[in-house]
Coordinates of C-alpha atoms and ligand atoms in Angstrom, one line a residue:
X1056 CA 103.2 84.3 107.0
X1057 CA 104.2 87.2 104.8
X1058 CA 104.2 87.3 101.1
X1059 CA 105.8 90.6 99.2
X1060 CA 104.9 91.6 95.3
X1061 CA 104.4 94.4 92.9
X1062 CA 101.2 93.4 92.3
X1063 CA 98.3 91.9 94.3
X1064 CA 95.3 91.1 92.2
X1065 CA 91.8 89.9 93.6
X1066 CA 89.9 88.5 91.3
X1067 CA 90.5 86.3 88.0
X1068 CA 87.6 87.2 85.7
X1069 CA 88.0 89.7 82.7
X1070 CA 89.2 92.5 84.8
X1071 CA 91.5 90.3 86.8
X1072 CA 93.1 88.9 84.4
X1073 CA 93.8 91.6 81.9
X1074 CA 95.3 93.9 84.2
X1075 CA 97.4 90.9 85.7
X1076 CA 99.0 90.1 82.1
X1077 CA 99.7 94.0 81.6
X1078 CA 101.5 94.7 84.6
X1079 CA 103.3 91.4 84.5
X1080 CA 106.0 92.5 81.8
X1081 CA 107.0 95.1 84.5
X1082 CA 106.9 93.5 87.7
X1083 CA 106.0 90.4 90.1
X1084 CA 102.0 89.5 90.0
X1085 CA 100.1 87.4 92.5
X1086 CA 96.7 87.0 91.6
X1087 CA 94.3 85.3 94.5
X1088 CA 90.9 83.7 93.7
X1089 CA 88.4 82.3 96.5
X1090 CA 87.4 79.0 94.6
X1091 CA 89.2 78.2 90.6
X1092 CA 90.5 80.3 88.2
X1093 CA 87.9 80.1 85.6
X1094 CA 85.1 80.4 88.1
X1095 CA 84.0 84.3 88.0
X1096 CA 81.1 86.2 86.5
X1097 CA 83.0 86.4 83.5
X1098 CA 82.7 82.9 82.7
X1099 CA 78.8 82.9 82.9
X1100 CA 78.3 86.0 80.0
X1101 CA 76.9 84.9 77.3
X1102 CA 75.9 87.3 75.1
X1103 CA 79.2 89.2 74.0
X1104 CA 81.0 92.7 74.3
X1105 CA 79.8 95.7 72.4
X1106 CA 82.0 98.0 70.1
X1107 CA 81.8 99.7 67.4
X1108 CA 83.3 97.5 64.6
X1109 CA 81.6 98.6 61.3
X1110 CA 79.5 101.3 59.6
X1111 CA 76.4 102.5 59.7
X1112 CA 77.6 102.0 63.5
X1113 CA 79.6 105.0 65.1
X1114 CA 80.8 105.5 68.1
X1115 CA 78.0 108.9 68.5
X1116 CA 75.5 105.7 68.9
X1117 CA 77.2 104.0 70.6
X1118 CA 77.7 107.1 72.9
X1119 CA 74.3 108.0 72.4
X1120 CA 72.5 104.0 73.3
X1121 CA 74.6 104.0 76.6
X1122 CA 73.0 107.1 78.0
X1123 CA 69.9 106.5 77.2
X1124 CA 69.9 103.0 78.9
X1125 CA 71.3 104.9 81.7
X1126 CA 68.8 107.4 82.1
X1127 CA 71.3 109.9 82.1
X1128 CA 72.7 109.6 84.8
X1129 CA 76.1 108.3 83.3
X1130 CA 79.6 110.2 83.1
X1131 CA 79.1 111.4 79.6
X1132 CA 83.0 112.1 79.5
X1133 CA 83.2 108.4 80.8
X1134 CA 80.9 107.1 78.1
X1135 CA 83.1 108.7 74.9
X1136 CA 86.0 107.6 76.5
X1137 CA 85.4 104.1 76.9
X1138 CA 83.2 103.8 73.9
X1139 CA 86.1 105.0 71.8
X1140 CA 88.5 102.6 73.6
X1141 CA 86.6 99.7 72.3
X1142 CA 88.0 98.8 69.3
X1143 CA 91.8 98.9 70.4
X1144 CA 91.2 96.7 73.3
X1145 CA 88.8 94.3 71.1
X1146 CA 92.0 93.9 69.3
X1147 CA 93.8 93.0 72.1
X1148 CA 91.9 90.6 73.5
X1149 CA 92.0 88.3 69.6
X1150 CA 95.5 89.0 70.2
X1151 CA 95.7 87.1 72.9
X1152 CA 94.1 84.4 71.5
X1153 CA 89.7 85.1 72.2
X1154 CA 87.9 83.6 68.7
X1155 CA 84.8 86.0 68.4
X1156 CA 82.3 84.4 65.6
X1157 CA 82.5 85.3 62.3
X1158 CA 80.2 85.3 59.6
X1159 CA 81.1 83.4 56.1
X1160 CA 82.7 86.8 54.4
X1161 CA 85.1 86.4 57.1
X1162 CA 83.5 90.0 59.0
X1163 CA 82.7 89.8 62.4
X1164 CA 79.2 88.3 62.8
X1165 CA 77.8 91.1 65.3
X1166 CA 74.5 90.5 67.1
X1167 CA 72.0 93.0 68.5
X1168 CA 70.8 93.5 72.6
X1169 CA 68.1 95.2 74.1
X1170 CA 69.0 99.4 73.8
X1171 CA 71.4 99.1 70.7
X1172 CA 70.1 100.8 67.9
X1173 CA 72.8 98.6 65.7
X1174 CA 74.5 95.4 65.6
X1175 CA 77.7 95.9 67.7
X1176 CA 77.9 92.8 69.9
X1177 CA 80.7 90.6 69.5
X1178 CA 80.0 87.1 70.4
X1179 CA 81.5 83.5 71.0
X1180 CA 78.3 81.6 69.7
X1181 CA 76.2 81.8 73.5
X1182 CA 79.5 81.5 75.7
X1183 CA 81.5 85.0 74.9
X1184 CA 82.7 85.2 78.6
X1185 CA 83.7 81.5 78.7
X1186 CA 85.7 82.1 76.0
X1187 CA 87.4 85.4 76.9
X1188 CA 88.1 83.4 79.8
X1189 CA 89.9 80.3 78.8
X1190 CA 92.0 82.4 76.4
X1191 CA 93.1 84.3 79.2
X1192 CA 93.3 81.6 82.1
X1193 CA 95.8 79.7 80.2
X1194 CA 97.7 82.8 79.0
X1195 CA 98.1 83.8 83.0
X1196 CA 98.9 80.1 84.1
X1197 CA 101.9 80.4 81.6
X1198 CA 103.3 83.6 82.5
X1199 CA 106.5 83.4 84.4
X1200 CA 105.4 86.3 86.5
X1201 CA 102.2 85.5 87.6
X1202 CA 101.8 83.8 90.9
X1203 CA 98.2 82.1 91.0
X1204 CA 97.0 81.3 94.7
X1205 CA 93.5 79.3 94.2
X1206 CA 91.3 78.7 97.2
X1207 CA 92.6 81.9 98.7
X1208 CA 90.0 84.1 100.6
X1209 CA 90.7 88.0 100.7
X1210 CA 89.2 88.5 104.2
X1211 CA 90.4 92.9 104.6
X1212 CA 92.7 95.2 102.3
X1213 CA 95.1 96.5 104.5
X1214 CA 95.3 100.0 105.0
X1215 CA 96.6 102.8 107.3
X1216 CA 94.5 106.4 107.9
X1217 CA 96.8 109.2 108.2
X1218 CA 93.9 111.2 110.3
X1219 CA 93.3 113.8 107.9
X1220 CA 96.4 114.1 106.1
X1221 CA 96.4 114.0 102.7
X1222 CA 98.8 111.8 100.9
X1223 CA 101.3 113.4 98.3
X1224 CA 99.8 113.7 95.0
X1225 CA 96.7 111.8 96.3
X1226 CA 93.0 113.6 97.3
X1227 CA 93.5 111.2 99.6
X1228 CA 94.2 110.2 103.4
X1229 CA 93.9 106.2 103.3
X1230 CA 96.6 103.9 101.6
X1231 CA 96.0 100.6 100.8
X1232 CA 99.2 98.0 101.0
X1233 CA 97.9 94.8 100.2
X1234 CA 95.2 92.5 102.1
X1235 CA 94.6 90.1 104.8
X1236 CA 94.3 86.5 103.2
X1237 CA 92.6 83.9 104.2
X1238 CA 93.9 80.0 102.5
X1239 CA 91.2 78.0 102.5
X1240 CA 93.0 74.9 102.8
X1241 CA 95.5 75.4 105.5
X1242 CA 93.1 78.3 107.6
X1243 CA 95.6 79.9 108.0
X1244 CA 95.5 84.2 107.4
X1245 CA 98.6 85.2 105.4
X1246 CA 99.4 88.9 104.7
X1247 CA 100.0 89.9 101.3
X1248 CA 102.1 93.0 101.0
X1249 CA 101.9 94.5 97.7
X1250 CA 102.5 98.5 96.3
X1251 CA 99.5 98.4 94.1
X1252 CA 96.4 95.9 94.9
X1253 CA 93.6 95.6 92.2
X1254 CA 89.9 94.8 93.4
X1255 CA 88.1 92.9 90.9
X1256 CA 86.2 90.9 92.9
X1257 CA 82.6 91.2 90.5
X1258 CA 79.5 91.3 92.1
X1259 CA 77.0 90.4 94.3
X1260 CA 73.7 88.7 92.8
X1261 CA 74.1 86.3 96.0
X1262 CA 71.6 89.0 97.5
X1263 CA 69.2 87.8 95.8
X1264 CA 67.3 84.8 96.0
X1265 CA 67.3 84.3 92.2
X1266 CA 70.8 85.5 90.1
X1267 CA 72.4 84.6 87.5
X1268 CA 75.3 85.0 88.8
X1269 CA 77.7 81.9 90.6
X1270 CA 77.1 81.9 94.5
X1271 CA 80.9 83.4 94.6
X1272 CA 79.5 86.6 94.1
X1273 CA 79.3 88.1 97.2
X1274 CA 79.7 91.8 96.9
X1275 CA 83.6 91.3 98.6
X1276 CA 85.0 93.9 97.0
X1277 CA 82.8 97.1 97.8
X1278 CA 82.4 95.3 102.1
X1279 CA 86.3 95.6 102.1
X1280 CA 86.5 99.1 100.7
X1281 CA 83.3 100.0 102.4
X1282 CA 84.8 98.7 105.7
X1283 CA 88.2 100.5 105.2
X1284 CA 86.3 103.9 104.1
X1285 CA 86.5 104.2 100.6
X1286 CA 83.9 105.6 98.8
X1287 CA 81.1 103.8 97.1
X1288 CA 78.3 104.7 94.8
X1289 CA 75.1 104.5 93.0
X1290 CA 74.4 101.0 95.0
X1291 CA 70.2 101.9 94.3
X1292 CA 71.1 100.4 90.9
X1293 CA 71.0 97.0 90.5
X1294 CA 70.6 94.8 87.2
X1295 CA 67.4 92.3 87.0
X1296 CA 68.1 90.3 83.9
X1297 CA 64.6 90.1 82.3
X1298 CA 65.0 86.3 81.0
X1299 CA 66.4 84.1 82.8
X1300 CA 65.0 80.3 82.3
X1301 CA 62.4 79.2 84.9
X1302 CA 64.1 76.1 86.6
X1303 CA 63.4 76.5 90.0
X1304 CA 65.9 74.3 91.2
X1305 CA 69.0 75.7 89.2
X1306 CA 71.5 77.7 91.3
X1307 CA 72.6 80.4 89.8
X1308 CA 69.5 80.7 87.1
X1309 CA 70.4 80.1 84.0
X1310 CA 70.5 82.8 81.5
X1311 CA 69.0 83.6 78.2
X1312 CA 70.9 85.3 76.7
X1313 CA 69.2 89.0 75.3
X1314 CA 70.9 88.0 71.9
X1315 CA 68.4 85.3 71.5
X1316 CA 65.5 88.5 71.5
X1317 CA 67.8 90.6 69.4
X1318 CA 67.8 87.2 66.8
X1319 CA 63.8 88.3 67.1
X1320 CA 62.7 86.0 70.3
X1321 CA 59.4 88.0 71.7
X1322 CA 58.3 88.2 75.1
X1323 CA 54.9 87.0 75.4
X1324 CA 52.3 86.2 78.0
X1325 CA 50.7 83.1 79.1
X1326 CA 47.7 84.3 76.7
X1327 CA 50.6 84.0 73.7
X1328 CA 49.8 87.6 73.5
X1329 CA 53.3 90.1 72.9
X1330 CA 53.8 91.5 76.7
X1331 CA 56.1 94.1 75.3
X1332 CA 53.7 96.1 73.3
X1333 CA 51.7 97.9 76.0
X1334 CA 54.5 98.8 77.5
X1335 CA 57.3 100.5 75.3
X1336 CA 57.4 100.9 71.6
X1337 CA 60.7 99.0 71.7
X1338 CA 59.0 96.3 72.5
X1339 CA 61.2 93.0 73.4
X1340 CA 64.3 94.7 72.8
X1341 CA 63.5 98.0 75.3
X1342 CA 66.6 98.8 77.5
X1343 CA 66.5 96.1 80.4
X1344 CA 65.1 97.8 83.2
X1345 CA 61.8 98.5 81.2
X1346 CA 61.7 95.3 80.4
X1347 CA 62.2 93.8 83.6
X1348 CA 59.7 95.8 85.4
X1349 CA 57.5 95.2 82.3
X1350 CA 57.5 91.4 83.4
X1351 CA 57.5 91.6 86.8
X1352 CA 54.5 93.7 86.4
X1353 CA 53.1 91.6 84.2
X1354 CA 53.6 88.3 86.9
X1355 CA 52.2 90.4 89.8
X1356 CA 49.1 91.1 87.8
X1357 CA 48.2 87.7 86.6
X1358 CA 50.0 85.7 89.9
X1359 CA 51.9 83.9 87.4
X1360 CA 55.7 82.6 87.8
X1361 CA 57.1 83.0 84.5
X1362 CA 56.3 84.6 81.1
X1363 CA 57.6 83.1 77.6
X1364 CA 60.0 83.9 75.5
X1365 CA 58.6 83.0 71.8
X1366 CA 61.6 81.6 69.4
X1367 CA 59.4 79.4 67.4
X1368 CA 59.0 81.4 64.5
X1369 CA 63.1 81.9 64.0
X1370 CA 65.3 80.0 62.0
X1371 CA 66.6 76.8 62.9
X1372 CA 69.4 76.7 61.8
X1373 CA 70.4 80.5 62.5
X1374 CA 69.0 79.7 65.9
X1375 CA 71.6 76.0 66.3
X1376 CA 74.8 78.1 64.8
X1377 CA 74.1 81.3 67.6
X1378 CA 72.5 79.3 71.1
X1379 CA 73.8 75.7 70.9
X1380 CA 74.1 76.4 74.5
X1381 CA 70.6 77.4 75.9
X1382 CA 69.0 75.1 73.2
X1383 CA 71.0 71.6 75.2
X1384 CA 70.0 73.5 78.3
X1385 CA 66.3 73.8 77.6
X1386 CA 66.3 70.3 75.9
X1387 CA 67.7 68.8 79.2
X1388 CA 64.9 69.8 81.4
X1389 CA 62.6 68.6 78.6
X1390 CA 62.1 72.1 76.3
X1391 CA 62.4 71.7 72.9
X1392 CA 63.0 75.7 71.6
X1393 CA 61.7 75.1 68.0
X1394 CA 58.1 73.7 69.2
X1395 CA 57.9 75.5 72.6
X1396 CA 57.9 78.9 74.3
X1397 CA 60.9 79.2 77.1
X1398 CA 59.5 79.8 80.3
X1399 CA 61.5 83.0 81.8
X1400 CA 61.9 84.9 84.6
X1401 CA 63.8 88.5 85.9
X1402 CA 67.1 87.6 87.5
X1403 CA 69.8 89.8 90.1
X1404 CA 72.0 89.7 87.1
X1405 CA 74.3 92.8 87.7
X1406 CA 75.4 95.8 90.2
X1407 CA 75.4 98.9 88.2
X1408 CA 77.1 100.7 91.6
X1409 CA 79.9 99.8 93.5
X1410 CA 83.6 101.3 94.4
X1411 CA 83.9 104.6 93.7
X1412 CA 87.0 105.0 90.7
X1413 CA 87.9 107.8 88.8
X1414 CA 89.4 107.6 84.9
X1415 CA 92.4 105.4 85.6
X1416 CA 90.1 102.8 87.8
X1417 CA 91.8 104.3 90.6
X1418 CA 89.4 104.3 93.8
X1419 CA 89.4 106.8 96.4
X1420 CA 92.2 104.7 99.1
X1421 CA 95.7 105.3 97.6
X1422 CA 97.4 102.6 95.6
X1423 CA 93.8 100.4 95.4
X1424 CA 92.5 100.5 92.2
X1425 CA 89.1 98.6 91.5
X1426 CA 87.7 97.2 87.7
X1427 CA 84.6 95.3 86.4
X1428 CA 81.1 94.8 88.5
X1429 CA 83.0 95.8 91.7
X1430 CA 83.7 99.3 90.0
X1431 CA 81.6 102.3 89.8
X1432 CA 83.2 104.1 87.1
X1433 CA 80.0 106.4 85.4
X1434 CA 80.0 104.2 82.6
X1435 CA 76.2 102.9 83.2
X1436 CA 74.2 105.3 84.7
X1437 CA 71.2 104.2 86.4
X1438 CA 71.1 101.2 84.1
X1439 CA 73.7 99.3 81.9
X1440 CA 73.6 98.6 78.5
X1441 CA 73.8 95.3 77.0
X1442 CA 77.2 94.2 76.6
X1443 CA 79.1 96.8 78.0
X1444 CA 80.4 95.2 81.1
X1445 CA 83.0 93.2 79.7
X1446 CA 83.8 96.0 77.7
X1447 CA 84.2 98.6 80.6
X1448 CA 86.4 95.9 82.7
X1449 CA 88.6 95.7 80.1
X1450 CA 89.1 99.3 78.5
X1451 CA 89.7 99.9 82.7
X1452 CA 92.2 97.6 83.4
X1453 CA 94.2 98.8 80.9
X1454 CA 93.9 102.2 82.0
X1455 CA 94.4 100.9 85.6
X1456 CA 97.9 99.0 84.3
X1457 CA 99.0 102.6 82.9
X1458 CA 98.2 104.7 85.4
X1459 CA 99.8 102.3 88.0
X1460 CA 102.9 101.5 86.2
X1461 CA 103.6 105.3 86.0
X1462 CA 103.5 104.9 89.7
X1463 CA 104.8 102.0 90.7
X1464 CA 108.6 103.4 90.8
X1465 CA 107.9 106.0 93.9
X1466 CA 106.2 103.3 96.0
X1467 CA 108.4 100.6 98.3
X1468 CA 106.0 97.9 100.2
X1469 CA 105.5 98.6 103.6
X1470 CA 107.5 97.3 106.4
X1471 CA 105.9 96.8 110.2
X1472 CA 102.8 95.3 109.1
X1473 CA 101.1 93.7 111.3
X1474 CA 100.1 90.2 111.2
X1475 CA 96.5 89.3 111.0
X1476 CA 95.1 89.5 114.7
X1477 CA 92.1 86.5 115.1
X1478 CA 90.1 87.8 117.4
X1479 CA 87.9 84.8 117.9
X1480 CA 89.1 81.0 117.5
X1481 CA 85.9 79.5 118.7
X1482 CA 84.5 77.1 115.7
X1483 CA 81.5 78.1 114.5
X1484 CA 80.2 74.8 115.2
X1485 CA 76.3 75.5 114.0
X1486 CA 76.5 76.3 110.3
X1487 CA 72.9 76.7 110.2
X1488 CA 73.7 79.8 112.2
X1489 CA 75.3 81.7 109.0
X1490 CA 73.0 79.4 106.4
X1491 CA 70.0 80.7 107.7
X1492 CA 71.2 84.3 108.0
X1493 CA 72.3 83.8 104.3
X1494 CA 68.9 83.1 103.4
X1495 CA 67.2 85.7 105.1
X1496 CA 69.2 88.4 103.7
X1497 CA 67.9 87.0 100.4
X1498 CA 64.5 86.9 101.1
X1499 CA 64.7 90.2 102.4
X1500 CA 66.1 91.9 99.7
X1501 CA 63.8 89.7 97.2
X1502 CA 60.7 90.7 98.9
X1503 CA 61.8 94.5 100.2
X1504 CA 64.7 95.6 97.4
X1505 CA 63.4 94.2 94.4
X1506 CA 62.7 95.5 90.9
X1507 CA 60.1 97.4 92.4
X1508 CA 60.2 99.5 96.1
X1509 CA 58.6 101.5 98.2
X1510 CA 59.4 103.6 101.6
X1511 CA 57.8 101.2 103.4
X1512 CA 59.8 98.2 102.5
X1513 CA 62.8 99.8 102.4
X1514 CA 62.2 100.6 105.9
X1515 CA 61.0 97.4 106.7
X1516 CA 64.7 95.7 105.0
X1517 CA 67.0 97.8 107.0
X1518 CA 64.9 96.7 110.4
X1519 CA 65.5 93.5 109.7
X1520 CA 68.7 93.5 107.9
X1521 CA 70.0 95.5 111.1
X1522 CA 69.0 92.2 113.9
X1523 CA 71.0 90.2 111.4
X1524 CA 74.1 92.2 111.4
X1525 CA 73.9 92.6 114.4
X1526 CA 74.0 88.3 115.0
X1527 CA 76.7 88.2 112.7
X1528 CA 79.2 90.6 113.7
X1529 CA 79.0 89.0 117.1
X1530 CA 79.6 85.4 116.0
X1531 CA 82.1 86.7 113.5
X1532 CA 84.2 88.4 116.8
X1533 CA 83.8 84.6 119.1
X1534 CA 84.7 82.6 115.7
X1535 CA 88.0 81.2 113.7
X1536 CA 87.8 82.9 109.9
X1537 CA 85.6 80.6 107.4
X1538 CA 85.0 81.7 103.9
X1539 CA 81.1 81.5 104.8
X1540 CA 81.0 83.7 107.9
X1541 CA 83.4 86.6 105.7
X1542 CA 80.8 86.1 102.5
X1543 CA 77.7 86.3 104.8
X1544 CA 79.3 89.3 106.3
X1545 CA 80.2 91.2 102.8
X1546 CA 76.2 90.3 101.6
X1547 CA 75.0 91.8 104.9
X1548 CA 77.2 94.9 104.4
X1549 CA 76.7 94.9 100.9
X1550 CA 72.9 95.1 100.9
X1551 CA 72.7 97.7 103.8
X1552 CA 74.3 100.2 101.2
X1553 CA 71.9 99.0 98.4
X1554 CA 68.9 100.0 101.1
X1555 CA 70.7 103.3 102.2
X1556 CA 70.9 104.3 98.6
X1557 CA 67.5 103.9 97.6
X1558 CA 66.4 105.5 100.7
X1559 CA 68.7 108.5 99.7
X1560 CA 67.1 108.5 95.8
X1561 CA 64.1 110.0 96.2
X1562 CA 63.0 109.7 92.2
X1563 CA 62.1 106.5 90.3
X1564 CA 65.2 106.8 87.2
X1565 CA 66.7 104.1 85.2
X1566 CA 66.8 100.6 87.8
X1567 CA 65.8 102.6 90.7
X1568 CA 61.7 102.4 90.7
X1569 CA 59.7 103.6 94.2
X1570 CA 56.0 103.4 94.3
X1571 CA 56.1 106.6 96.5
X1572 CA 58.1 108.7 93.9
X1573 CA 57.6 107.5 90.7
X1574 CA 58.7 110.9 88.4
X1575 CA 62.2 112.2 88.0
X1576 CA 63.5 114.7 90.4
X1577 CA 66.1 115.6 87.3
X1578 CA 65.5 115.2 83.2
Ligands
SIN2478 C1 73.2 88.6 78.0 O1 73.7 87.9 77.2 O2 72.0 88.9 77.8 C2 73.9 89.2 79.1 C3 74.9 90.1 78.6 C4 75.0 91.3 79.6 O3 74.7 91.2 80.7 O4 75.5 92.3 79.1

């Protein structure tokens, strides 16, 4: 089965979504998602989007906050440009209907995140990306030229190497002309021909054993570009959240949010003691991947699982009208914020790296342009600041909807495409064959790949990771597509660049901390 558009988009978080209502005015849209349209990584942000709204801020701190979180190793030129951005797409986003908090004058009620040296975030109470999200769900379900396929899989992009020659206008010598799709309710493949294709396909905290993230993030994205030889980046750097609530048995952890320590929650021990202070002058509200490595230091040394996170002394009330959210939470499992320290914990939480794209979101395969997690634009460096994701997936899908409408006119979809050739048809009829490979991936990038690395277990990871790739790529060639073996197979190609990458970075900077190097090569 063949299906031909303007537009495919993978993906229906933030990025997703925003580039999908631009482009629509201009053209037919078919966005796919592998389970509902509201559940992404969007939908799970809780603390806000930062811009610069109001003065003392400016956008030079702004600037300035962002590359220091990122130990500079951020596209300065990047930073300005989406820093100054902001504002104009904050706009559009009310516009199309987001409420962001406000305080009784009627101003924006900002809040404050680890590594901003102001108040700049803009916030939804403690569910900003839920928000962002229905506002745009039900703009996209309404638009006449939006096509939304649920329960669709993208299994490859499609593209064709023209072996060494570059394309026309392009530093390029791949195309891209749509993707392989699997529906996950007929299982059936269906091709998808589009002239321009979007990834925003988020990230992959699925790695890990503990994320915050929802199990559909599976690193899709950067396997299918990796896979068709694209280029991908900066993969060393990935987020630990420092606080997300010990629970054990919830899948994906749940987080608290950073806003709650910008209110003036304080990390502290199991002594009651502030963990911050020995450790950066900052203190609770250090960028995150000093804080991070701050606690998991702190849980190594003592052989404890959690560390607190102190809100006792705050104001109710201020504490009710900001978190209503994490305060049910916690009260469900039996924590009551007011009397009680929250137990925490680091969590995977985001994947600073990812597909290579240059000012317009454009990636390095012709007609594919990538935005959000799945991106590596320069933005964050070898660390993100607070806040700025859902800023940079939006200030890039706009540029990504300009750049590709000024396009769009010399391209024609392809003809002669092939339909999707299954190899294998064989039914993987032992699930526990991909389960357990699932969860040995995680333990060996929680145990080997973690906040903290070494030569050693890097080595050690890509030993084992290698005898499990190896398993898989067989049983994926014998067996019929399922969305499991394709997400087991993305997390396995996924983490092998994570482990190359911090092989290659021979320097502790920004999330990116070896035992055997831990100076910077650069300053
Ligand atoms: C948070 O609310 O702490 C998460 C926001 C982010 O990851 O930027």
């Amino acid at each position: 089965m063949e299906k031909k558009v303007d537009f495919l988009v993978i993906g229906t978080g933030l990025g997703g979504l925003s580039f999908a209502l631009k482009v629509a005015e201009y053209g037919k849209v078919c966005i796919i998602t592998k389970t509902k349209l509201e559940e992404t990584n969007t939908s799970y942000a809780q603390g806000g989007i930062a811009a610069v709204t109001y003065a003392p801020d400016n956008y030079e701190k702004h600037v300035q906050d962002t590359l220091i979180a990122g130990d500079g190793l951020n596209n300065e030129e990047v930073v300005r440009m989406v820093v100054s951005e902001a504002p104009s797409q904050i706009e559009t986003l009310i516009n199309w209907g987001t409420q962001f908090d406000r305080e009784a004058t009627g101003k924006y009620d900002l809040a404050k995140e680890g590594g901003h040296s102001e108040h700049r975030i803009l916030h939804h109470k403690d569910q900003t990306g839920a928000e962002i999200q229905r506002a745009l769900s039900e703009r996209a379900r309404n638009h006449k030229n939006i096509e939304i396929l649920e329960n669709h899989f993208a299994v490859e992009i499609i593209t064709q190497h023209h072996l060494g020659r570059l394309v026309k206008r392009y530093n390029t010598d791949i195309e891209c002309f749509g993707a392989y799709v699997l529906d996950l309710k007929t299982g059936k493949t269906i091709k998808i021909l589009s002239k321009i294709t979007l990834l925003a396909t988020g990230g992959a905290g699925n790695l890990y054993q503990t994320t915050t993230n929802p199990n559909i993030a599976t690193g899709d994205g950067v396997a299918m570009v990796y896979r068709a030889k694209g280029i991908i980046s900066d993969m060393e750097f990935v987020q630990f959240h420092p606080t997300s609530l010990y629970n054990p048995t919830d899948k994906p952890s749940f987080l608290i949010t950073e806003a709650m320590r910008g209110f003036g929650g304080i990390l502290k021990n199991q002594n009651g003691n502030d963990l911050m202070q020995k450790y950066d002058p900052r203190g609770s509200l250090a960028p995150r991947d000093i804080v991070a490595r701050a606690i998991d230091n702190e849980m190594k040394i003592t052989g404890h699982e959690f560390v607190y996170l102190d809100c006792r002394h705050l104001d109710q009330k201020g504490l009710i009208a900001h978190f209503p959210f994490i305060i049910e939470k916690c009260k469900k499992i039996g924590i009551d914020v007011f009397t009680e320290m929250i137990p925490v914990v680091p969590a995977a939480h985001f994947m600073c790296g990812g597909i290579l794209t240059d000012k317009n979101g454009k990636s390095w395969i012709n007609k594919l342009y990538a935005v959000g997690e799945t991106a590596c634009t320069g933005l964050h460096g070898a660390n993100r600041l607070a806040s700025n994701s859902l800023l940079e997936a939006i200030v890039y899908a706009e540029r990504a909807a300009r750049h590709s409408l000024s396009i769009i006119d010399e391209i024609s979809i392809q003809e002669g495409v092939p339909e999707w050739n299954e190899e294998g048809t064989a039914h993987p009829e032992e699930m526990i064959l991909i389960t357990q490979n699932y969860k040995e991936v995680q333990q060996i990038m929680t145990n080997y790949v973690g906040i903290v690395r070494s030569e050693l277990r890097l080595e050690r990871a890509a030993r084992r990771l290698e005898i499990i790739f190896q398993e898989t790529e067989e049983l994926y060639k014998k067996s019929s597509l399922s969305k499991e073996l394709c997400e087991l197979r993305n997390l396995i190609h996924v983490g092998y660049l994570v482990i190359k990458s911090a092989q290659a970075r021979k320097e502790s900077c920004g999330l990116h901390f070896m035992l055997d190097h831990p100076g910077r090569i650069r300053k």
